[in-house]
Short mmCIF file of C-alpha atoms in Angstrom, two decimals:
data_model
loop_
_atom_site.label_atom_id
_atom_site.label_comp_id
_atom_site.label_asym_id
_atom_site.label_seq_id
_atom_site.Cartn_x
_atom_site.Cartn_y
_atom_site.Cartn_z
CA MET A 68 -39.09 -26.29 9.66
CA THR A 69 -36.37 -28.93 9.84
CA THR A 70 -32.97 -28.35 11.28
CA THR A 71 -30.01 -29.85 9.47
CA ALA A 72 -27.29 -31.75 11.29
CA LEU A 73 -24.84 -28.95 10.61
CA GLU A 74 -27.22 -26.36 11.99
CA HIS A 75 -27.58 -28.41 15.12
CA GLU A 76 -23.82 -28.75 15.41
CA LEU A 77 -23.47 -24.97 15.06
CA LYS A 78 -26.08 -24.37 17.74
CA GLU A 79 -24.08 -26.54 20.11
CA LEU A 80 -20.91 -24.71 19.13
CA ILE A 81 -22.50 -21.32 19.81
CA ILE A 82 -23.87 -22.38 23.17
CA GLU A 83 -20.61 -23.98 24.20
CA THR A 84 -18.33 -21.21 22.94
CA LEU A 85 -20.35 -18.38 24.38
CA GLU A 86 -21.27 -20.28 27.54
CA LEU A 87 -24.96 -19.52 27.08
CA GLU A 88 -26.26 -21.24 30.19
CA ASP A 89 -29.96 -20.53 29.83
CA VAL A 90 -30.14 -21.34 26.14
CA THR A 91 -30.80 -24.75 24.61
CA ALA A 92 -30.37 -25.71 20.97
CA ASP A 93 -34.15 -25.57 20.52
CA ASP A 94 -34.21 -21.93 21.58
CA ILE A 95 -32.13 -20.84 18.61
CA ASP A 96 -34.29 -20.12 15.58
CA PRO A 97 -32.19 -20.58 12.42
CA GLN A 98 -33.86 -17.54 10.81
CA GLU A 99 -33.62 -15.17 13.77
CA PRO A 100 -30.82 -12.63 13.97
CA LEU A 101 -28.02 -13.83 16.24
CA PHE A 102 -26.82 -10.40 17.20
CA VAL A 103 -28.43 -7.49 19.02
CA GLU A 104 -31.98 -8.82 18.69
CA GLY A 105 -32.60 -12.55 18.79
CA LEU A 106 -29.89 -14.10 20.94
CA GLY A 107 -28.61 -10.65 21.84
CA LEU A 108 -24.97 -11.35 21.13
CA ASP A 109 -22.53 -8.44 20.79
CA SER A 110 -19.50 -7.67 18.65
CA ILE A 111 -17.09 -9.38 21.03
CA ASP A 112 -19.22 -12.53 20.84
CA ALA A 113 -18.97 -12.30 17.05
CA LEU A 114 -15.16 -12.29 17.26
CA GLU A 115 -15.23 -15.22 19.62
CA LEU A 116 -17.60 -17.14 17.38
CA GLY A 117 -15.47 -16.36 14.33
CA LEU A 118 -12.39 -17.75 16.09
CA ALA A 119 -14.27 -20.89 17.15
CA LEU A 120 -15.44 -21.46 13.56
CA GLN A 121 -11.91 -20.95 12.31
CA LYS A 122 -10.56 -23.45 14.81
CA ARG A 123 -13.21 -26.09 14.16
CA TYR A 124 -13.72 -25.78 10.39
CA GLY A 125 -10.66 -23.88 9.16
CA ILE A 126 -12.82 -21.16 7.64
CA THR A 127 -11.53 -17.86 6.33
CA LEU A 128 -13.56 -14.78 5.45
CA GLU A 129 -13.17 -11.76 3.20
CA SER A 130 -11.94 -8.79 5.14
CA ASP A 131 -14.80 -6.39 4.52
CA ALA A 132 -17.14 -5.72 7.38
CA GLU A 133 -20.30 -6.03 5.27
CA SER A 134 -19.73 -9.66 4.29
CA SER A 135 -18.97 -10.53 7.92
CA ARG A 136 -22.30 -9.05 8.85
CA GLN A 137 -24.09 -11.07 6.18
CA HIS A 138 -22.47 -14.37 7.11
CA PHE A 139 -23.12 -13.80 10.81
CA ALA A 140 -26.70 -12.64 10.36
CA ASN A 141 -28.39 -15.82 11.56
CA LEU A 142 -27.79 -19.51 12.01
CA LYS A 143 -28.89 -20.33 8.46
CA SER A 144 -26.38 -17.97 6.87
CA LEU A 145 -23.69 -19.23 9.22
CA ALA A 146 -24.45 -22.83 8.22
CA ALA A 147 -24.29 -21.86 4.55
CA LEU A 148 -20.89 -20.28 5.17
CA VAL A 149 -19.52 -23.37 6.91
CA GLU A 150 -20.94 -25.61 4.21
CA ALA A 151 -19.24 -23.61 1.48
CA ARG A 152 -15.89 -22.92 3.10
CA ARG A 153 -15.07 -25.70 5.53
CA VAL A 154 -11.72 -27.38 5.01
CA LYS A 155 -12.01 -29.73 7.95
CA MET B 29 -17.57 13.89 26.18
CA THR B 30 -16.71 14.63 22.59
CA PRO B 31 -16.97 11.51 20.46
CA ALA B 32 -13.69 10.79 18.78
CA SER B 33 -15.37 10.69 15.40
CA SER B 34 -16.26 14.37 15.55
CA ASN B 35 -13.06 15.54 17.20
CA PRO B 36 -10.76 17.24 14.68
CA HIS B 37 -7.88 16.78 17.10
CA HIS B 38 -8.31 13.02 17.32
CA TRP B 39 -4.96 11.48 16.39
CA SER B 40 -6.31 9.82 13.27
CA ARG B 41 -7.31 13.19 11.83
CA ILE B 42 -3.94 14.77 12.34
CA ARG B 43 -1.59 14.20 9.48
CA GLU B 44 1.46 12.79 11.08
CA THR B 45 4.19 12.90 8.57
CA GLY B 46 3.57 15.52 5.97
CA SER B 47 2.86 15.12 2.30
CA ALA B 48 3.74 12.16 0.15
CA ALA B 49 5.95 14.40 -2.01
CA GLY B 50 7.83 15.54 1.10
CA ILE B 51 8.45 11.99 2.23
CA ARG B 52 9.61 10.96 -1.23
CA ALA B 53 11.99 13.91 -1.31
CA MET B 54 13.42 12.89 2.05
CA VAL B 55 13.83 9.27 0.97
CA TRP B 56 15.60 10.48 -2.16
CA ILE B 57 17.97 12.68 -0.17
CA ARG B 58 18.70 9.87 2.25
CA ARG B 59 19.41 7.35 -0.50
CA ARG B 60 21.22 9.55 -3.00
CA LEU B 61 23.04 12.11 -0.89
CA GLY B 62 23.61 10.10 2.28
CA ARG B 63 23.10 10.54 5.96
CA LEU B 64 24.60 13.95 6.68
CA PRO B 65 22.67 16.04 4.13
CA PHE B 66 19.61 14.15 5.23
CA GLN B 67 20.25 15.00 8.89
CA ILE B 68 20.67 18.70 8.05
CA MET B 69 17.50 18.69 5.99
CA LEU B 70 15.67 16.84 8.72
CA THR B 71 16.73 19.37 11.36
CA LEU B 72 15.36 22.17 9.19
CA VAL B 73 12.10 20.33 8.63
CA ILE B 74 11.77 19.63 12.34
CA ALA B 75 12.43 23.27 13.24
CA TYR B 76 9.78 24.31 10.75
CA TYR B 77 7.31 21.86 12.21
CA TYR B 78 8.01 23.08 15.71
CA VAL B 79 7.27 26.67 14.73
CA ALA B 80 4.38 26.05 12.35
CA HIS B 81 2.47 23.25 14.06
CA GLY B 82 1.10 24.61 17.29
CA LEU B 83 -0.96 21.54 18.01
CA HIS B 84 2.04 19.20 17.93
CA ARG B 85 4.11 21.67 19.92
CA ARG B 86 1.47 22.04 22.63
CA ALA B 87 1.03 18.26 22.75
CA SER B 88 4.77 17.88 23.29
CA HIS B 89 4.82 20.56 26.00
CA THR B 90 1.89 19.00 27.85
CA TYR B 91 3.51 15.58 27.75
CA LEU B 92 6.91 16.83 28.92
CA LYS B 93 5.43 18.88 31.74
CA ARG B 94 3.36 15.95 32.95
CA LEU B 95 6.20 13.47 32.73
CA TRP B 96 8.58 15.78 34.59
CA GLN B 97 5.98 16.51 37.23
CA HIS B 98 5.45 12.77 37.64
CA ARG B 99 9.15 11.94 37.77
CA HIS B 100 10.72 14.93 39.47
CA GLY B 101 7.79 16.70 41.09
CA GLN B 102 8.38 19.83 39.00
CA PRO B 103 8.08 20.95 35.36
CA PRO B 104 11.17 20.88 33.12
CA ARG B 105 13.42 23.94 33.41
CA HIS B 106 14.10 24.41 29.71
CA LEU B 107 10.82 23.38 28.15
CA THR B 108 11.39 24.82 24.65
CA TRP B 109 14.81 23.22 24.33
CA LEU B 110 13.53 19.92 25.62
CA SER B 111 10.56 20.01 23.26
CA LEU B 112 12.82 20.76 20.28
CA ARG B 113 14.88 17.72 21.23
CA HIS B 114 11.62 15.78 21.48
CA PHE B 115 10.76 16.80 17.90
CA ARG B 116 14.29 15.98 16.78
CA SER B 117 13.99 12.55 18.29
CA PHE B 118 10.79 12.02 16.29
CA GLY B 119 12.63 13.08 13.13
CA GLN B 120 15.37 10.60 13.99
CA SER B 121 12.79 7.85 14.31
CA LEU B 122 11.46 8.66 10.84
CA MET B 123 14.96 8.42 9.46
CA ASP B 124 15.49 5.08 11.15
CA LYS B 125 12.16 3.93 9.77
CA ILE B 126 13.30 4.81 6.26
CA ASP B 127 16.56 2.92 6.87
CA ALA B 128 14.77 -0.10 8.26
CA TRP B 129 12.36 -0.22 5.37
CA SER B 130 15.21 0.26 2.92
CA GLY B 131 16.65 -2.99 4.12
CA ILE B 132 19.55 -1.30 5.94
CA PRO B 133 19.65 -3.56 8.98
CA PRO B 134 19.21 -1.56 12.15
CA ASN B 135 21.75 -2.03 14.87
CA VAL B 136 19.49 -3.85 17.31
CA ARG B 137 20.64 -5.06 20.73
CA PHE B 138 18.85 -7.16 23.28
CA ASP B 139 19.89 -7.34 26.86
CA ASP B 140 20.37 -10.92 28.04
CA GLU B 141 16.96 -11.25 29.60
CA SER B 142 15.06 -9.83 26.62
CA ARG B 143 17.03 -12.02 24.25
CA ARG B 144 16.24 -15.13 26.25
CA HIS B 145 12.54 -14.25 26.37
CA PHE B 146 12.47 -13.46 22.66
CA LEU B 147 14.18 -16.70 21.64
CA ASP B 148 11.87 -18.66 23.94
CA ALA B 149 8.84 -16.95 22.41
CA VAL B 150 9.87 -17.54 18.79
CA GLY B 151 11.16 -21.03 19.55
CA SER B 152 7.99 -22.15 21.35
CA GLY B 153 6.10 -22.14 18.05
CA ARG B 154 3.02 -20.94 19.89
CA GLY B 155 3.06 -17.47 18.41
CA GLY B 156 1.40 -14.73 20.38
CA VAL B 157 0.29 -11.16 20.69
CA MET B 158 2.85 -8.41 21.20
CA PHE B 159 1.70 -5.15 22.69
CA VAL B 160 3.66 -2.17 21.46
CA SER B 161 3.23 1.55 21.99
CA HIS B 162 4.14 4.80 20.34
CA VAL B 163 7.09 5.10 22.66
CA GLY B 164 10.15 4.14 20.68
CA ASN B 165 10.09 2.79 17.18
CA MET B 166 7.70 -0.05 16.53
CA GLU B 167 8.78 -0.44 12.90
CA ILE B 168 12.14 -1.61 14.17
CA CYS B 169 10.31 -4.32 16.06
CA THR B 170 8.86 -5.63 12.84
CA ALA B 171 12.16 -5.20 11.00
CA MET B 172 13.42 -8.00 13.21
CA SER B 173 11.75 -10.34 10.76
CA ASP B 174 14.83 -9.55 8.69
CA LEU B 175 17.04 -10.76 11.49
CA ARG B 176 15.34 -14.02 12.26
CA GLU B 177 13.78 -15.95 9.44
CA ASP B 178 11.34 -17.77 11.65
CA PHE B 179 10.05 -14.62 13.35
CA ARG B 180 6.95 -13.61 11.46
CA ALA B 181 5.14 -10.47 12.45
CA THR B 182 1.72 -9.26 11.47
CA LEU B 183 1.31 -5.61 12.26
CA LEU B 184 -2.22 -4.49 12.98
CA MET B 185 -2.66 -0.83 12.10
CA HIS B 186 -5.64 1.42 12.52
CA THR B 187 -4.34 4.44 10.84
CA ARG B 188 -4.96 6.16 7.59
CA ASN B 189 -1.89 8.43 7.87
CA ALA B 190 0.51 5.62 8.34
CA ARG B 191 -0.77 4.05 5.17
CA GLN B 192 0.36 7.05 3.19
CA PHE B 193 3.81 6.91 4.75
CA ASP B 194 4.09 3.16 4.26
CA GLU B 195 2.87 3.21 0.68
CA VAL B 196 5.49 5.76 -0.23
CA LEU B 197 8.12 3.74 1.55
CA ALA B 198 7.02 0.51 -0.06
CA ARG B 199 7.39 2.08 -3.47
CA SER B 200 10.71 3.74 -2.69
CA THR B 201 12.38 0.88 -0.89
CA HIS B 202 12.89 -2.83 -1.16
CA ARG B 203 12.87 -5.28 1.67
CA PRO B 204 13.47 -9.01 1.55
CA HIS B 205 11.03 -9.95 4.32
CA PRO B 206 8.50 -7.22 4.87
CA PRO B 207 6.17 -7.73 7.81
CA GLU B 208 2.56 -8.27 6.95
CA ILE B 209 0.47 -5.21 7.63
CA ILE B 210 -3.23 -5.59 8.20
CA GLU B 211 -5.07 -2.35 8.17
CA VAL B 212 -8.39 -2.19 9.89
CA SER B 213 -10.85 0.47 10.84
CA GLU B 214 -12.69 -2.01 13.02
CA ILE B 215 -11.92 -5.54 14.13
CA THR B 216 -14.38 -7.82 12.42
CA PRO B 217 -14.75 -11.59 12.84
CA SER B 218 -12.78 -11.99 9.62
CA THR B 219 -9.84 -9.96 11.02
CA ALA B 220 -9.92 -12.03 14.20
CA MET B 221 -9.96 -15.23 12.13
CA THR B 222 -6.97 -14.12 10.07
CA LEU B 223 -5.05 -13.25 13.22
CA GLY B 224 -6.07 -16.55 14.81
CA ARG B 225 -4.60 -18.38 11.86
CA ARG B 226 -1.34 -16.42 12.01
CA ILE B 227 -0.92 -17.31 15.66
CA ALA B 228 -1.79 -20.95 15.03
CA GLU B 229 1.06 -20.95 12.50
CA GLY B 230 3.43 -19.63 15.17
CA GLY B 231 3.34 -16.00 14.07
CA PHE B 232 3.11 -12.86 16.17
CA VAL B 233 0.44 -10.20 16.04
CA VAL B 234 1.82 -6.77 16.89
CA ILE B 235 -0.72 -4.24 18.23
CA ALA B 236 -0.25 -0.78 19.63
CA ALA B 237 -2.46 -0.39 22.67
CA ASP B 238 -2.03 3.31 23.38
CA ARG B 239 -4.32 4.83 20.74
CA VAL B 240 -8.10 4.67 20.54
CA PRO B 241 -9.17 4.00 16.97
CA ILE B 242 -11.71 6.41 15.60
CA SER B 243 -14.40 3.83 14.89
CA ASP B 244 -14.02 2.22 18.25
CA SER B 245 -14.29 5.07 20.71
CA GLY B 246 -17.08 3.28 22.53
CA ARG B 247 -14.73 0.55 23.62
CA ALA B 248 -12.22 2.59 25.49
CA ARG B 249 -11.50 3.16 29.15
CA THR B 250 -10.24 6.16 31.02
CA LEU B 251 -7.14 5.40 33.03
CA SER B 252 -4.76 7.60 34.91
CA PHE B 253 -1.55 8.05 32.93
CA LEU B 254 1.15 10.31 34.39
CA ASP B 255 -1.44 11.38 36.95
CA HIS B 256 -3.99 12.61 34.39
CA PRO B 257 -6.98 10.90 32.77
CA ALA B 258 -6.45 9.48 29.28
CA ARG B 259 -8.43 7.11 27.07
CA PHE B 260 -7.03 3.69 26.24
CA PRO B 261 -8.53 1.22 23.77
CA GLU B 262 -10.04 -2.03 24.99
CA GLY B 263 -9.73 -3.62 21.54
CA PRO B 264 -6.14 -4.91 21.78
CA PHE B 265 -6.89 -6.45 25.17
CA TRP B 266 -10.10 -8.09 23.99
CA LEU B 267 -8.20 -9.51 21.05
CA ALA B 268 -5.40 -10.80 23.25
CA SER B 269 -7.92 -12.51 25.50
CA LEU B 270 -9.94 -13.97 22.61
CA LEU B 271 -6.91 -15.29 20.76
CA ARG B 272 -5.95 -17.43 23.77
CA CYS B 273 -2.19 -17.25 23.40
CA PRO B 274 0.95 -15.92 25.06
CA VAL B 275 1.07 -12.13 25.30
CA TYR B 276 4.25 -10.05 25.34
CA THR B 277 5.32 -6.43 25.46
CA ILE B 278 7.93 -5.20 23.07
CA GLY B 279 9.58 -1.83 22.59
CA CYS B 280 12.55 -0.65 20.55
CA PHE B 281 14.27 2.41 21.93
CA ARG B 282 16.92 4.53 20.30
CA ASP B 283 20.18 5.11 22.09
CA ASP B 284 23.46 6.50 20.84
CA ASP B 285 24.51 3.65 18.59
CA GLY B 286 21.32 1.84 17.67
CA TYR B 287 18.26 0.28 19.18
CA ARG B 288 17.71 -1.43 22.47
CA VAL B 289 14.94 -4.00 22.46
CA ASP B 290 12.88 -4.46 25.54
CA PHE B 291 10.95 -7.71 25.27
CA ALA B 292 9.07 -9.29 28.14
CA PRO B 293 6.31 -11.79 28.73
CA PHE B 294 3.11 -9.99 29.70
CA ASP B 295 0.61 -12.77 30.23
CA ASP B 296 -0.86 -15.94 28.78
CA THR B 297 -4.53 -16.04 27.89
CA SER B 298 -4.67 -19.71 26.80
CA ALA B 299 -6.53 -20.79 29.89
CA LEU B 300 -8.48 -17.60 30.45
CA GLY B 301 -12.17 -18.39 30.85
CA ARG B 302 -14.93 -16.30 29.36
CA ARG B 303 -16.13 -15.16 32.74
CA GLU B 304 -12.69 -14.09 33.89
CA ARG B 305 -12.16 -11.84 30.91
CA SER B 306 -13.60 -8.65 32.22
CA ALA B 307 -11.48 -8.82 35.37
CA TRP B 308 -8.45 -9.75 33.26
CA LEU B 309 -9.06 -6.70 31.07
CA ASP B 310 -9.16 -4.38 34.11
CA ALA B 311 -5.87 -5.68 35.39
CA ALA B 312 -4.17 -6.01 32.01
CA MET B 313 -5.00 -2.46 30.93
CA GLN B 314 -3.64 -1.06 34.17
CA ARG B 315 -0.47 -3.14 33.80
CA TYR B 316 -0.07 -1.89 30.24
CA VAL B 317 -0.34 1.71 31.42
CA ASP B 318 2.24 0.98 34.14
CA TRP B 319 4.54 -0.48 31.47
CA LEU B 320 3.96 2.55 29.25
CA THR B 321 4.82 4.85 32.14
CA ARG B 322 8.08 3.00 32.71
CA GLN B 323 8.98 3.32 29.02
CA CYS B 324 8.36 7.07 29.18
CA GLU B 325 10.48 7.37 32.30
CA THR B 326 13.34 5.46 30.70
CA THR B 327 13.23 7.15 27.27
CA PRO B 328 11.35 10.41 27.86
CA LEU B 329 11.93 11.90 24.41
CA GLN B 330 10.70 8.91 22.44
CA TRP B 331 7.01 9.45 23.11
CA PHE B 332 5.57 9.80 19.64
CA ASN B 333 1.96 10.64 20.36
CA PHE B 334 1.95 14.22 19.11
CA PHE B 335 -1.73 14.86 19.62
CA PRO B 336 -3.84 15.84 22.66
CA PHE B 337 -3.45 12.62 24.58
CA TRP B 338 -5.27 13.46 27.79
CA LEU B 339 -8.89 14.29 28.41
CA ASP B 340 -7.94 17.32 30.48
CA CYS B 341 -5.45 19.09 28.22
CA ASP B 342 -5.99 22.31 26.24
CA ASP B 343 -6.74 20.87 22.82
CA ALA B 344 -8.70 17.84 23.95
CA HIS B 345 -12.15 19.27 23.19
CA PRO B 346 -11.73 21.78 20.38
CA ASP B 347 -15.44 22.00 19.64
CA GLY B 348 -16.69 22.11 23.16
CA ASP B 349 -18.69 19.54 25.04
CA SER B 350 -21.91 20.18 23.23
CA GLU B 351 -22.29 16.68 21.86
CA THR B 352 -23.46 14.09 24.29
CA THR B 353 -24.68 11.32 22.03
CA PRO B 354 -22.41 8.31 22.05
CA PRO B 355 -20.88 7.34 18.72
CA PRO B 356 -22.79 4.67 16.80
CA ARG B 357 -21.58 1.21 17.55
#
């Protein structure tokens, strides 16, 4: 299982944004859910992460809750989102 | 405690402003026949509401009794009369709303200090979050985008009722610079990202922080308001802290010849660390409630939360306390 450069960048962004002290990039499995299980992030963390992505990559999302959930499901889906929508 | 989602007396389940046909009729009267016939009609409608809508009437009575007790140490002497005036003042606010949305510029005045703060805020280009409440008329706040071209407001609304009112108004009226309205049932990352972009562009996000949205009852705190426990939403405060920007309070209050704007800096979350947030939230929510209390003391009849606001009032738990499961999150 290889990790792309973007995935690695996102791992660093998550750790830095959410100040996850005990987590290293290697601990984040790209396929594992980020929220509730997996990393155990909550809905506030999701907002924070969304804002960080917006700041760094200029990404926008559709407004429906379901697509947010899909994009934020795991690191892989997040990387796919950034890949497709980044403007910077 | 009764989850908000099953509570028929939760504010979002109470239809605030009557039927769409009724609103259209009132807009028609206002526009075609003028202010006086409209005022007469409005007084009749208000009197009808006072008699027919026990829930709103009891909510008004509870509020007035608690405010008077808080301010004067005793309940009001003429409660019915005072409550009728309270209803009338709500009717007046609806009329002003119709005017504002019709593009009739409201007569808005700032005192020197508020004006200075407002110009600084708009001029800084940093945008920000503005906390509002249902004391006074928040639509007037957003109508200020008509007054200053470079003041752009994005109004975050939770409500389904307001949509009905606003849709009717949007169809019946024409405004040159309508504020952007974002309607949400829950704040998702995409909402936060949209708001983040607005602020980055120097815009202002206007949020009412005195009502707990139905989908979000888990994230609310009980605080003492007018000496009784009431629920306040954490959402607006989380947003303000996450958006890392200047935060203000704004209120527009009716007086005899127009509106008085109260605008003040509230805080600045730009440098607020992740670990300080929880403590910030505690303090900020209490300061908001203190601000809300001052607004009620200054303009007692412009409290427009006509639903059981407190946890310990008569209509707060209409279906008993049988349900103990927390709402799904």
